[in-house]
Amino acid sequence: MKILLIEDELELATSVLDFLKSEHYLVELASDFPTAYEKAIVYEYDCLIVDINLPGGGTGLDVIRALKKLHPESAVIIISARNGVEDRIVGLDLGADDYLTKPFHLSELNARLKALLRRRHFGGSSDIVFHEIKIKPAERNVYIKENLLDLTPKEYDLLLYFLSNQHHVLRRESIAEHLLGDDADQMDDFNFIYSHIKNLRKKLIDRGCLDYVKAVYGIGYKFTDKK
Amino acid sequence: MKLLHQTQRLFFRGVLPVFIAAGIVSFFTLRWVFDHETDEKLLGVQAEIESYVRINDTLPTFFQTVFDRWYAEPMPTGSMTNLKAYTFSDTMLFNKFENEIEPFRQLRFPVKMRGQIWMVSALTSTVEHHDLVLILAVLLVTMFGLLLLVMLWVNRIVSRQVWQPFFETLEKMRRFRLADHALLTLPPSSVEEIQELNTTLENLAYQVRQDYQTVKKFTENASHELQTPLAIIQGKVEILLQNDTLSETQAQQINIIGQSTRRMVRLNQSLLLLSKIENNQFLERKPVALKPLLEKRLVWLEDFIAEKKLELETILVEISLEINPFLAETLMTNLLTNAVKHNIQGGFLRVILNENYLIVENSAALPEASVKDLTARFARGNPHSEGVGLGLAMVVEICEQQGFGLEISFEQGIWRVQLRFRK
């Protein structure tokens, strides 16, 4: 998968690059408007991750506008410091598929990117398989060894989030914010995720699934089949 | 005390003694004038009698009226030497016609007649003079009183007109709000002092607002600029934590950096939002149905409500309010999340919505600050809480801007917020 990251803050860009590379994406970086504009129209990417504020005479919105004329099939995720409702609406109107407000969790970006690419490339029909677990995102169903597993919406989201970020340490805040959505910053006590994780684990193990959810003491969890 | 009353009281205090003094002085002056007149008249009588006696060597036979009488009596010989030319005195005599005792003025003087000294007494009634003086005095006091009333009335009207621009200025100042965007313009006045006051106030308001805007702009800019470094820190924390070679302690310390960063991010976002609200960036209003908004938020909070085992009670009526949709959502979110966050294990949460008000009641531990303090910025009921303490300040700000009445109370373990849609 080829991805173009348009971000002028180099340190932030490096973090995103590192994380996405560990997920085996092919990522290129453009840190100003002219570079971004040129790359966006000359090459073809599966997805563009676009910051709105850019140096060099244009904004991320201008890049998206140009891109959508030439490569309408490319997916676009906007990342912006502006928490404005307006920006979000304009961005989505221009054809962006998703919008993330800075600061965001890299694991959240990763999950959204995966969901987006799945929808774009396989019409959402591609299954996510991890050993005995199979998720059919189109129907929001989970199968363990081909048997349907009954999960609450939050447990489903949790499992999908884990599978999108395999082998990564997921901080509690990141999990909580993923489950709660944009308003997660209203709350500061995330004990509730324990019960969801406990229930999910129990359901998986009851169906004969191995326990892939590893608690990382004091920090969060990791979904992995490695030791 | 009101300005008008103050001036009237001062006026009254100044003028009344003058009036009283003037009354007393005129009363005695008049009396003196009348007494003097009587004495002159008696002296006239004396002169007439003396000249008559000189020519005729006998007393004249004057007609004696009731009011004027005179008589003469012979003096014993030898008492000549120490006699005065005349002496005045006041005396009371019986008036047989009016059948009452009346005051008389008496003049006694010696006359030499037929080789003997006679002491002549001439008397005149002063009862009429005294009555006259009394009538004049009453008249005077009445006139003074009337004058005083008229002056007070005129003073009142004049004061009111003169101070009118001052009261207008006062009213405008009372309505002046720092967060408003309209400039303070005071009506021009022809009174120099008031014009000066208005100009000074206008300049002051302009200056204060300018400073206020600068501070607010600074908050907004600072909050905005902070977002990028915070995003960088958060990203690096996440990358660092993926490193398998970290020791457990190291990982936890890095995680704490991440948690603190998150707190800063939240604080920053709240500040940014608050300053946006204060800057009137959410002016657009449209009808917003409140019930679904509350229900949506309660569903969102269900995990937290379940975790605290809260008893939830809702009485919600379908109503729609003219309000900015974003502010409405922020308001409901803050009210409900506060009610859940600061609730106690096994407590309750009650939400009542009807046409006139929204009430959110919840059980809560005794906050360590007073209700009033809690509405201030960065106030936290519990100093160890993770909250940034801007939630309630935001509720207060939104209510003020939307013109809602807000009552907050904490009694017997029940925290209660009542929001009245029309003030």
mmCIF file of C-alpha atoms in Angstrom, chain A residues 45-191:
data_model
loop_
_atom_site.group_PDB
_atom_site.id
_atom_site.type_symbol
_atom_site.label_atom_id
_atom_site.label_comp_id
_atom_site.label_asym_id
_atom_site.label_seq_id
_atom_site.Cartn_x
_atom_site.Cartn_y
_atom_site.Cartn_z
ATOM 1 C CA TYR A 45 -1.345 6.709 -3.778
ATOM 2 C CA ASP A 46 -3.780 4.447 -2.042
ATOM 3 C CA CYS A 47 -4.217 6.990 0.675
ATOM 4 C CA LEU A 48 -3.167 10.530 1.513
ATOM 5 C CA ILE A 49 -2.844 11.717 5.064
ATOM 6 C CA VAL A 50 -3.166 15.491 4.837
ATOM 7 C CA ASP A 51 -2.450 18.253 7.276
ATOM 8 C CA ILE A 52 -4.478 21.371 6.472
ATOM 9 C CA ASN A 53 -2.012 24.079 7.495
ATOM 10 C CA LEU A 54 0.972 23.982 5.194
ATOM 11 C CA PRO A 55 3.824 26.341 4.383
ATOM 12 C CA GLY A 56 4.415 27.291 0.766
ATOM 13 C CA GLY A 57 1.337 29.023 -0.517
ATOM 14 C CA GLY A 58 -1.535 26.631 -0.214
ATOM 15 C CA THR A 59 -3.461 24.497 2.220
ATOM 16 C CA GLY A 60 -4.124 20.812 2.515
ATOM 17 C CA LEU A 61 -7.616 21.520 1.257
ATOM 18 C CA ASP A 62 -6.150 22.798 -2.040
ATOM 19 C CA VAL A 63 -4.174 19.572 -2.385
ATOM 20 C CA ILE A 64 -7.311 17.495 -1.844
ATOM 21 C CA ARG A 65 -9.210 19.578 -4.381
ATOM 22 C CA ALA A 66 -6.560 18.979 -7.046
ATOM 23 C CA LEU A 67 -6.150 15.321 -6.138
ATOM 24 C CA LYS A 68 -9.825 14.508 -6.344
ATOM 25 C CA LYS A 69 -9.941 15.752 -9.951
ATOM 26 C CA LEU A 70 -7.144 13.433 -11.094
ATOM 27 C CA HIS A 71 -7.309 10.501 -8.718
ATOM 28 C CA PRO A 72 -10.758 10.350 -7.213
ATOM 29 C CA GLU A 73 -10.167 6.786 -6.056
ATOM 30 C CA SER A 74 -7.399 7.759 -3.601
ATOM 31 C CA ALA A 75 -8.512 7.756 -0.001
ATOM 32 C CA VAL A 76 -7.903 10.878 2.088
ATOM 33 C CA ILE A 77 -7.584 11.346 5.827
ATOM 34 C CA ILE A 78 -7.292 14.884 7.107
ATOM 35 C CA ILE A 79 -5.217 15.543 10.190
ATOM 36 C CA SER A 80 -5.518 19.043 11.514
ATOM 37 C CA ALA A 81 -4.872 21.064 14.601
ATOM 38 C CA ARG A 82 -7.974 23.035 13.912
ATOM 39 C CA ASN A 83 -10.760 21.553 15.914
ATOM 40 C CA GLY A 84 -13.224 23.518 13.809
ATOM 41 C CA VAL A 85 -16.505 22.053 12.726
ATOM 42 C CA GLU A 86 -16.233 24.164 9.561
ATOM 43 C CA ASP A 87 -12.920 22.639 8.500
ATOM 44 C CA ARG A 88 -14.281 19.212 8.987
ATOM 45 C CA ILE A 89 -17.319 19.933 6.864
ATOM 46 C CA VAL A 90 -15.294 21.586 4.086
ATOM 47 C CA GLY A 91 -12.782 18.736 4.129
ATOM 48 C CA LEU A 92 -15.393 16.028 3.960
ATOM 49 C CA ASP A 93 -17.266 17.933 1.248
ATOM 50 C CA LEU A 94 -14.126 17.985 -0.861
ATOM 51 C CA GLY A 95 -14.076 14.217 -0.745
ATOM 52 C CA ALA A 96 -11.932 13.471 2.273
ATOM 53 C CA ASP A 97 -12.921 10.195 3.887
ATOM 54 C CA ASP A 98 -11.984 10.842 7.478
ATOM 55 C CA TYR A 99 -10.854 13.573 9.794
ATOM 56 C CA LEU A 100 -8.531 13.341 12.784
ATOM 57 C CA THR A 101 -7.831 16.174 15.142
ATOM 58 C CA LYS A 102 -4.327 16.673 16.452
ATOM 59 C CA PRO A 103 -3.139 15.324 18.731
ATOM 60 C CA PHE A 104 -4.221 11.826 17.822
ATOM 61 C CA HIS A 105 -3.053 8.372 18.760
ATOM 62 C CA LEU A 106 -0.986 6.694 16.071
ATOM 63 C CA SER A 107 -2.879 3.490 16.715
ATOM 64 C CA GLU A 108 -6.110 5.368 16.043
ATOM 65 C CA LEU A 109 -4.746 6.698 12.748
ATOM 66 C CA ASN A 110 -3.632 3.185 11.892
ATOM 67 C CA ALA A 111 -7.051 1.695 12.642
ATOM 68 C CA ARG A 112 -8.836 4.322 10.578
ATOM 69 C CA LEU A 113 -6.374 3.939 7.729
ATOM 70 C CA LYS A 114 -6.932 0.192 7.659
ATOM 71 C CA ALA A 115 -10.691 0.513 7.754
ATOM 72 C CA LEU A 116 -10.558 3.052 4.965
ATOM 73 C CA LEU A 117 -8.284 0.997 2.742
ATOM 74 C CA ARG A 118 -10.482 -2.038 3.286
ATOM 75 C CA ARG A 119 -13.549 -0.108 2.206
ATOM 76 C CA ARG A 120 -11.767 1.408 -0.797
ATOM 77 C CA HIS A 121 -10.066 -1.665 -2.138
ATOM 78 C CA PHE A 122 -12.266 -4.558 -1.312
ATOM 79 C CA GLY A 123 -15.597 -2.871 -1.054
ATOM 80 C CA GLY A 124 -15.459 -3.695 2.622
ATOM 81 C CA SER A 125 -15.805 -7.354 1.851
ATOM 82 C CA SER A 126 -12.327 -8.413 2.813
ATOM 83 C CA ASP A 127 -12.170 -10.521 5.918
ATOM 84 C CA ILE A 128 -9.671 -9.887 8.657
ATOM 85 C CA VAL A 129 -8.157 -13.108 9.768
ATOM 86 C CA PHE A 130 -5.936 -13.734 12.760
ATOM 87 C CA HIS A 131 -5.410 -17.434 13.413
ATOM 88 C CA GLU A 132 -8.790 -18.781 14.490
ATOM 89 C CA ILE A 133 -10.433 -15.341 14.549
ATOM 90 C CA LYS A 134 -12.173 -14.018 11.470
ATOM 91 C CA ILE A 135 -13.891 -10.644 11.278
ATOM 92 C CA LYS A 136 -16.284 -9.754 8.484
ATOM 93 C CA PRO A 137 -16.318 -5.948 8.714
ATOM 94 C CA ALA A 138 -19.171 -5.509 6.241
ATOM 95 C CA GLU A 139 -21.560 -7.377 8.511
ATOM 96 C CA ARG A 140 -19.800 -6.466 11.781
ATOM 97 C CA ASN A 141 -19.584 -10.131 12.666
ATOM 98 C CA VAL A 142 -16.856 -12.192 14.282
ATOM 99 C CA TYR A 143 -16.291 -15.902 13.703
ATOM 100 C CA ILE A 144 -14.163 -18.208 15.810
ATOM 101 C CA LYS A 145 -13.311 -21.322 13.875
ATOM 102 C CA GLU A 146 -16.235 -20.462 11.571
ATOM 103 C CA ASN A 147 -18.675 -20.183 14.487
ATOM 104 C CA LEU A 148 -20.398 -16.841 14.966
ATOM 105 C CA LEU A 149 -19.340 -15.098 18.154
ATOM 106 C CA ASP A 150 -21.869 -12.887 19.879
ATOM 107 C CA LEU A 151 -20.232 -9.582 20.862
ATOM 108 C CA THR A 152 -21.589 -6.246 22.078
ATOM 109 C CA PRO A 153 -20.856 -3.290 19.772
ATOM 110 C CA LYS A 154 -18.105 -2.097 22.128
ATOM 111 C CA GLU A 155 -16.517 -5.534 22.296
ATOM 112 C CA TYR A 156 -16.602 -5.725 18.513
ATOM 113 C CA ASP A 157 -14.952 -2.304 18.202
ATOM 114 C CA LEU A 158 -12.381 -3.327 20.756
ATOM 115 C CA LEU A 159 -11.495 -6.547 18.937
ATOM 116 C CA LEU A 160 -11.283 -4.765 15.603
ATOM 117 C CA TYR A 161 -9.048 -2.129 17.164
ATOM 118 C CA PHE A 162 -6.795 -4.825 18.591
ATOM 119 C CA LEU A 163 -6.588 -6.612 15.255
ATOM 120 C CA SER A 164 -5.824 -3.385 13.413
ATOM 121 C CA ASN A 165 -2.954 -2.747 15.793
ATOM 122 C CA GLN A 166 -1.508 -6.224 16.255
ATOM 123 C CA HIS A 167 1.723 -6.447 18.246
ATOM 124 C CA HIS A 168 1.503 -2.786 19.247
ATOM 125 C CA VAL A 169 1.240 -1.644 22.833
ATOM 126 C CA LEU A 170 -2.105 0.123 23.092
ATOM 127 C CA ARG A 171 -2.330 2.653 25.894
ATOM 128 C CA ARG A 172 -5.485 2.676 27.987
ATOM 129 C CA GLU A 173 -6.295 6.220 26.886
ATOM 130 C CA SER A 174 -5.952 5.237 23.276
ATOM 131 C CA ILE A 175 -8.378 2.320 23.728
ATOM 132 C CA ALA A 176 -10.834 4.434 25.724
ATOM 133 C CA GLU A 177 -10.736 7.250 23.208
ATOM 134 C CA HIS A 178 -11.290 4.817 20.383
ATOM 135 C CA LEU A 179 -14.358 3.393 22.096
ATOM 136 C CA LEU A 180 -15.794 6.746 23.197
ATOM 137 C CA GLY A 181 -15.115 8.703 20.048
ATOM 138 C CA ASP A 182 -14.469 12.409 19.820
ATOM 139 C CA ASP A 183 -15.824 13.286 23.246
ATOM 140 C CA ALA A 184 -13.502 10.993 25.156
ATOM 141 C CA ASP A 185 -11.646 14.021 26.452
ATOM 142 C CA GLN A 186 -14.651 14.712 28.661
ATOM 143 C CA MET A 187 -13.806 11.772 30.869
ATOM 144 C CA ASP A 188 -10.727 11.055 32.895
ATOM 145 C CA ASP A 189 -11.494 7.695 34.452
ATOM 146 C CA PHE A 190 -11.089 4.767 32.095
ATOM 147 C CA ASN A 191 -11.678 1.866 34.412
#
